[in-house]
PDB file of C-alpha atoms and ligand atoms in Angstrom:
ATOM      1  CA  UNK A   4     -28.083  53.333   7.718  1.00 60.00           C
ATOM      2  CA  UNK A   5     -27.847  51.784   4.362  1.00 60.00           C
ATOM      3  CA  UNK A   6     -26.728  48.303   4.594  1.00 65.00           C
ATOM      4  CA  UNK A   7     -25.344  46.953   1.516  1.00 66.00           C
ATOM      5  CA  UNK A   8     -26.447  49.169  -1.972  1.00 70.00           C
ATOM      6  CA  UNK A   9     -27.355  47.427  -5.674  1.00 66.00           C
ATOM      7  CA  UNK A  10     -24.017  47.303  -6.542  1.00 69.00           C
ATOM      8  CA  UNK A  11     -22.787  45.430  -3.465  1.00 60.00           C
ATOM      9  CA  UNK A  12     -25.442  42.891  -3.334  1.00 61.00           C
ATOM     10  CA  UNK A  13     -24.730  41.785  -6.578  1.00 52.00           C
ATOM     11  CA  UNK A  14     -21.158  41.514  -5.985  1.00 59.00           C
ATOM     12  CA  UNK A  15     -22.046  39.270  -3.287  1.00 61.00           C
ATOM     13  CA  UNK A  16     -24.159  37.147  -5.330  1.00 56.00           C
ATOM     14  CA  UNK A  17     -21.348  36.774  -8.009  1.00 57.00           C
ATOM     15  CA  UNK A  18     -18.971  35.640  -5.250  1.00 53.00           C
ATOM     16  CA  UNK A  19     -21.123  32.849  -3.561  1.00 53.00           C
ATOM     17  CA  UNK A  20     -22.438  31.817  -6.668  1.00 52.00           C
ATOM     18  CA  UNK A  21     -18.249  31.623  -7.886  1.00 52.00           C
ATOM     19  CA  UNK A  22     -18.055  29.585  -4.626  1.00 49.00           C
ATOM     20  CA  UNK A  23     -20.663  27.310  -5.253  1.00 56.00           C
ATOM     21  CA  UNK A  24     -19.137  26.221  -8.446  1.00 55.00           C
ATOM     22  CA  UNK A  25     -16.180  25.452  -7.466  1.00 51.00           C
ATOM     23  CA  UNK A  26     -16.967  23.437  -4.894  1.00 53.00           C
ATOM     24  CA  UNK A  27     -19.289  21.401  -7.030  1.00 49.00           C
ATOM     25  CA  UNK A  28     -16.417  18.771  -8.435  1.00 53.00           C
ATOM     26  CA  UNK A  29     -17.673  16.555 -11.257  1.00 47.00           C
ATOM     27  CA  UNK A  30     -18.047  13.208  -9.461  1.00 47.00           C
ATOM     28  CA  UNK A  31     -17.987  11.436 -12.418  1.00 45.00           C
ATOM     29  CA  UNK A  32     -15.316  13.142 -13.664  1.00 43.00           C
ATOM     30  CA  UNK A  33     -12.756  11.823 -10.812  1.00 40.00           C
ATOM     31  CA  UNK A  34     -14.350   8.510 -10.755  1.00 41.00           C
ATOM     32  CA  UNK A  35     -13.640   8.054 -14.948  1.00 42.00           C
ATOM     33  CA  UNK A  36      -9.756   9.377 -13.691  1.00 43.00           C
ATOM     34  CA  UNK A  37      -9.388   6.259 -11.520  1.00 45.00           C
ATOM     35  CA  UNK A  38     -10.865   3.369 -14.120  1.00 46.00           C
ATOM     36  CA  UNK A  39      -9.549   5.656 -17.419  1.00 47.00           C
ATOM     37  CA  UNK A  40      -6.430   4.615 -19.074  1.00 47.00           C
ATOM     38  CA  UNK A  41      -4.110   7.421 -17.781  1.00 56.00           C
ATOM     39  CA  UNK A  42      -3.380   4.620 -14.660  1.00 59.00           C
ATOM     40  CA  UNK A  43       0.381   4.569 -13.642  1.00 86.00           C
ATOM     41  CA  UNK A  44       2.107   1.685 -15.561  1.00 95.00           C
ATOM     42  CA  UNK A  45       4.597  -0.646 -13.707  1.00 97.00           C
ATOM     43  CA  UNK A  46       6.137  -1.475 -17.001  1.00 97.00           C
ATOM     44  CA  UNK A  47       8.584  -4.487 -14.747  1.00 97.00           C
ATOM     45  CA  UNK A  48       5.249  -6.195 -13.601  1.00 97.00           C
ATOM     46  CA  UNK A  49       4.012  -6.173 -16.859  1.00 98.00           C
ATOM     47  CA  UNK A  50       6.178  -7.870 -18.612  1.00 98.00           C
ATOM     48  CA  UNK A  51       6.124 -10.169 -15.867  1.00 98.00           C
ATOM     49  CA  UNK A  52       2.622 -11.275 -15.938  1.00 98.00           C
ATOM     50  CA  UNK A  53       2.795 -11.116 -19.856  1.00 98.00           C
ATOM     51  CA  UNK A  54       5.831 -13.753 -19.746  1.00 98.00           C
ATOM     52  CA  UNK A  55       3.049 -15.987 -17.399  1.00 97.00           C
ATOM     53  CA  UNK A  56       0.125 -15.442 -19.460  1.00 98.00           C
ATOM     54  CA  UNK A  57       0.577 -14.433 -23.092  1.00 98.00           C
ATOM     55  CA  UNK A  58       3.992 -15.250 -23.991  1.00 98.00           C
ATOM     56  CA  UNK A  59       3.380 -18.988 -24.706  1.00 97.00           C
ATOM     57  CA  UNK A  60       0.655 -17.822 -27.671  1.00 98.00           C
ATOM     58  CA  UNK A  61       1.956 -14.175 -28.465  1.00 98.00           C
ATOM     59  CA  UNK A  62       5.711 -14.509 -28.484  1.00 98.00           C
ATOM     60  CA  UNK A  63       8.438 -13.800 -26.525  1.00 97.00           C
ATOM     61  CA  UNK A  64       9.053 -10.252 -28.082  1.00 97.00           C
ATOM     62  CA  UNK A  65       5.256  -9.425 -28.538  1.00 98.00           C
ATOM     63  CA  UNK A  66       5.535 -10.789 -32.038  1.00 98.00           C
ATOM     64  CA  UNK A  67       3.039 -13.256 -31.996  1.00 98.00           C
ATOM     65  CA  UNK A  68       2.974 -17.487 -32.462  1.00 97.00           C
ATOM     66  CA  UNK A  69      -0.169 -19.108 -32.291  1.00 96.00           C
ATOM     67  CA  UNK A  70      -2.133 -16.007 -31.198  1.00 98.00           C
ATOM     68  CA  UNK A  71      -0.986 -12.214 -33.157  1.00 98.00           C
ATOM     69  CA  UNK A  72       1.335 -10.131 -32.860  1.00 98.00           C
ATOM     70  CA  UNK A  73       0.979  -7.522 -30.259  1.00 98.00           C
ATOM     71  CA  UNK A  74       3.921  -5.131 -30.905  1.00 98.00           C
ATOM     72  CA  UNK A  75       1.502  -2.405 -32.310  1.00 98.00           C
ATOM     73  CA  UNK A  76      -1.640  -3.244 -30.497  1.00 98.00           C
ATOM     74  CA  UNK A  77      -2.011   0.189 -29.108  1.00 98.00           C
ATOM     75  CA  UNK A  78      -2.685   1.433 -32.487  1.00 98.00           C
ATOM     76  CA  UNK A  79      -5.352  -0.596 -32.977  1.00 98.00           C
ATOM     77  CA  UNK A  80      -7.237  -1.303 -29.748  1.00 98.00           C
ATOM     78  CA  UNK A  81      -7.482   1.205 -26.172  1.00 98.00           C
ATOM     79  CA  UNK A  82      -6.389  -0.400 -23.131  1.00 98.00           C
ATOM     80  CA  UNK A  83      -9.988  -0.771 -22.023  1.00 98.00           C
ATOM     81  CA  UNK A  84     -10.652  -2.837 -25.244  1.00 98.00           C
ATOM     82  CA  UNK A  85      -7.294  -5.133 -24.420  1.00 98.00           C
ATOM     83  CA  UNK A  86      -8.557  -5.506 -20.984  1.00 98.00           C
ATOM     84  CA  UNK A  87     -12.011  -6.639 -22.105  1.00 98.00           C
ATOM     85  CA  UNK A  88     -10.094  -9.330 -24.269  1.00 98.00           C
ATOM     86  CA  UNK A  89      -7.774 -10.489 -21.759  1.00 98.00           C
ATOM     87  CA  UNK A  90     -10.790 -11.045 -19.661  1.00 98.00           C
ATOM     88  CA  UNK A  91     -13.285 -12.510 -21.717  1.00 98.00           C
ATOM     89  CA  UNK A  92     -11.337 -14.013 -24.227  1.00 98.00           C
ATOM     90  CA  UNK A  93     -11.474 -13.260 -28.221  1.00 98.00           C
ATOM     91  CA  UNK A  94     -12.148 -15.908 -30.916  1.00 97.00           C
ATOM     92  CA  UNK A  95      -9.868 -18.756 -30.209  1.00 96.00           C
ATOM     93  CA  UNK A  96      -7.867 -17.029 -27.081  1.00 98.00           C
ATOM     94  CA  UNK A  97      -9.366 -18.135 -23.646  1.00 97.00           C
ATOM     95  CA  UNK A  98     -10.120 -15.804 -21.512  1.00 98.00           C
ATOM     96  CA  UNK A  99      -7.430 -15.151 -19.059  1.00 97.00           C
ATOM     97  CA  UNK A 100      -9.016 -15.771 -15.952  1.00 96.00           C
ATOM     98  CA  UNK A 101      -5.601 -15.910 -13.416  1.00 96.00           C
ATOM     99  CA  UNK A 102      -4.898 -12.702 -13.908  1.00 97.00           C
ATOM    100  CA  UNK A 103      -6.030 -10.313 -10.916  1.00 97.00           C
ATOM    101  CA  UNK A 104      -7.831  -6.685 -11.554  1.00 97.00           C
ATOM    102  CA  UNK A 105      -4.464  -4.902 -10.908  1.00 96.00           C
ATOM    103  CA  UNK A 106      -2.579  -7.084 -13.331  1.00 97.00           C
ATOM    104  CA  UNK A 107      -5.039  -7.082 -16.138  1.00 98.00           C
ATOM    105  CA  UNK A 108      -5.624  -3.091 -15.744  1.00 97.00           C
ATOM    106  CA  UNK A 109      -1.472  -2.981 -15.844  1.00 98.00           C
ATOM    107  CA  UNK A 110      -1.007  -5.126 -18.899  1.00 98.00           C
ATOM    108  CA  UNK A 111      -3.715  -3.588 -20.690  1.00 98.00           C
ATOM    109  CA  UNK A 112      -2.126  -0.337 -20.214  1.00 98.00           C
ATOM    110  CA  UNK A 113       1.403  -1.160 -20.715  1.00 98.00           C
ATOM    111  CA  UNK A 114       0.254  -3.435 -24.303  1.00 98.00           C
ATOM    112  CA  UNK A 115      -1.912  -0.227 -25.151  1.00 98.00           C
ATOM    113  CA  UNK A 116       1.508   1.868 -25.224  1.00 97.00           C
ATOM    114  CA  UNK A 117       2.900  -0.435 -27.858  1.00 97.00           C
ATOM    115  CA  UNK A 118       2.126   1.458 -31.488  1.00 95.00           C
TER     116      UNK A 118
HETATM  117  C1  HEC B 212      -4.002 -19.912 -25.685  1.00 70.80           C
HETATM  118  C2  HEC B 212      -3.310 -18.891 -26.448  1.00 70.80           C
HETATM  119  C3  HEC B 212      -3.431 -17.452 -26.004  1.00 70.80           C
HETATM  120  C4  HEC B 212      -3.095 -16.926 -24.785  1.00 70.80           C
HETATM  121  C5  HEC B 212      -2.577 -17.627 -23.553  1.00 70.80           C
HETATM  122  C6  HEC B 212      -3.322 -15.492 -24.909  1.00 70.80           C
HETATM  123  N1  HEC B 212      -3.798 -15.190 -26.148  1.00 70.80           N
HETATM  124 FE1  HEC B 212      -4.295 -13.337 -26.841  1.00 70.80          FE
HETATM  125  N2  HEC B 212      -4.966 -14.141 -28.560  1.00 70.80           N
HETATM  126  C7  HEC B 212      -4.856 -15.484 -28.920  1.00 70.80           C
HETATM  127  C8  HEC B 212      -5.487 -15.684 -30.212  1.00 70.80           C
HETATM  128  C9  HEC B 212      -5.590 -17.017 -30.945  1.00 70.80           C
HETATM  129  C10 HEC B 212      -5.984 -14.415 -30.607  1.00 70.80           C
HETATM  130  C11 HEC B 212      -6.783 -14.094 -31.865  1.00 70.80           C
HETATM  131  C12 HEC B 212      -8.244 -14.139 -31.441  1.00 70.80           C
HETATM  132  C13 HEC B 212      -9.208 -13.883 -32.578  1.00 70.80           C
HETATM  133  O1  HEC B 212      -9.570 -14.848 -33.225  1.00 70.80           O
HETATM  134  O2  HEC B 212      -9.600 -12.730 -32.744  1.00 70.80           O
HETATM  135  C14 HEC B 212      -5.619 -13.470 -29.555  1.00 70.80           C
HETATM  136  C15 HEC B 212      -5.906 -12.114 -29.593  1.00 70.80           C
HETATM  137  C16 HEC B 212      -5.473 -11.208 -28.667  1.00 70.80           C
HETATM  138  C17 HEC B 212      -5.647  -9.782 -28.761  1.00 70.80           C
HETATM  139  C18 HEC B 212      -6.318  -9.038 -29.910  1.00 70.80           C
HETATM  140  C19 HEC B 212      -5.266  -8.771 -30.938  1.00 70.80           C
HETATM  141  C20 HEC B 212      -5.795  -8.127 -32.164  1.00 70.80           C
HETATM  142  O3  HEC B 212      -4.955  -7.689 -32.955  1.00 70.80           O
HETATM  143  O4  HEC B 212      -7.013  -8.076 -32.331  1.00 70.80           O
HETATM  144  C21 HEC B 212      -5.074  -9.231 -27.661  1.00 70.80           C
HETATM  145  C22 HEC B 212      -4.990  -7.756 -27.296  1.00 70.80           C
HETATM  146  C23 HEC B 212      -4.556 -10.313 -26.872  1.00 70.80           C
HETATM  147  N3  HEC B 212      -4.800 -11.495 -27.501  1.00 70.80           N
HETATM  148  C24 HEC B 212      -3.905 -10.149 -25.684  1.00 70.80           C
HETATM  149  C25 HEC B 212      -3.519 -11.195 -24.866  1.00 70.80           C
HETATM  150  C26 HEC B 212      -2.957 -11.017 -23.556  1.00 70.80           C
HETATM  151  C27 HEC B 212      -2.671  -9.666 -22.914  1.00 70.80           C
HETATM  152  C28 HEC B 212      -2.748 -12.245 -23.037  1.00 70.80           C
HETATM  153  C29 HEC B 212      -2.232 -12.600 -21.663  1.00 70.80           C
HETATM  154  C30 HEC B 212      -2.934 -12.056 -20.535  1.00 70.80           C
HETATM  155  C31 HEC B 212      -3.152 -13.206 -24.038  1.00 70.80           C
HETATM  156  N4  HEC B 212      -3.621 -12.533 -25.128  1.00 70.80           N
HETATM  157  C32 HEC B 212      -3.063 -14.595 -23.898  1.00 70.80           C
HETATM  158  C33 HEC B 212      -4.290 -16.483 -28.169  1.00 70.80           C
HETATM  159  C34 HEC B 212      -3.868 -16.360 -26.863  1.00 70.80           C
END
């Protein structure tokens, strides 16, 4: 009896071969998803912790005071870059240490939007 002919075997080999790439995800892939800047933005909680933190220097409308305006930051920096500043400061702004990871990562992308 013939089990499988030439033909058939490398069908079979195409198939698990199909299989086995698909179910090799990226890892890095999903983990740049979750720190990437297409996070969900609670615009509300936003401008909440940008009234606490930011308003006093950048202005009540984004439009700067002692620090610059921000109402077309997004044009000019990413949200990672605004989160890097937020947290370690730039020039003459202090870093903005109260802010927790979820706040700073919601900020950064809600002030990224603005261009
Ligand atoms: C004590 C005043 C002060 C506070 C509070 C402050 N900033 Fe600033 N910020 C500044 C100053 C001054 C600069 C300009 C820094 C420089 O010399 O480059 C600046 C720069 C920036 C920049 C870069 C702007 C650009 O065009 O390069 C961003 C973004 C920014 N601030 C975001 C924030 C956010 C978000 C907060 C609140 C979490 C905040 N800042 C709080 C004073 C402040």
């Amino acid at each position: 009896m013939k089990v499988i002919g030439w033909k058939g075997f490398c069908l079979v080999s195409a198939v698990v071969l199909l299989i086995a790439g698909c179910s090799d995800p990226n890892p890095s892939t999903s983990e740049e998803k979750k720190s990437g800047e297409s996070v969900q933005v609670d615009a509300a909680q936003a401008e909440e912790t940008y009234q606490n933190n930011c308003m006093s220097c950048h202005g009540d409308q984004l439009q700067g005071a002692q620090g610059p305006s921000l109402e077309k930051v997004g044009a000019k920096l990413s949200a990672k870059e605004i989160e890097t500043i937020i947290q370690s400061g730039q020039g003459s702004m202090p870093p903005q240490v109260s802010l927790n990871v979820e706040e700073r990562k919601n900020l950064a992308g809600w002030l990224a939007e603005k261009k």
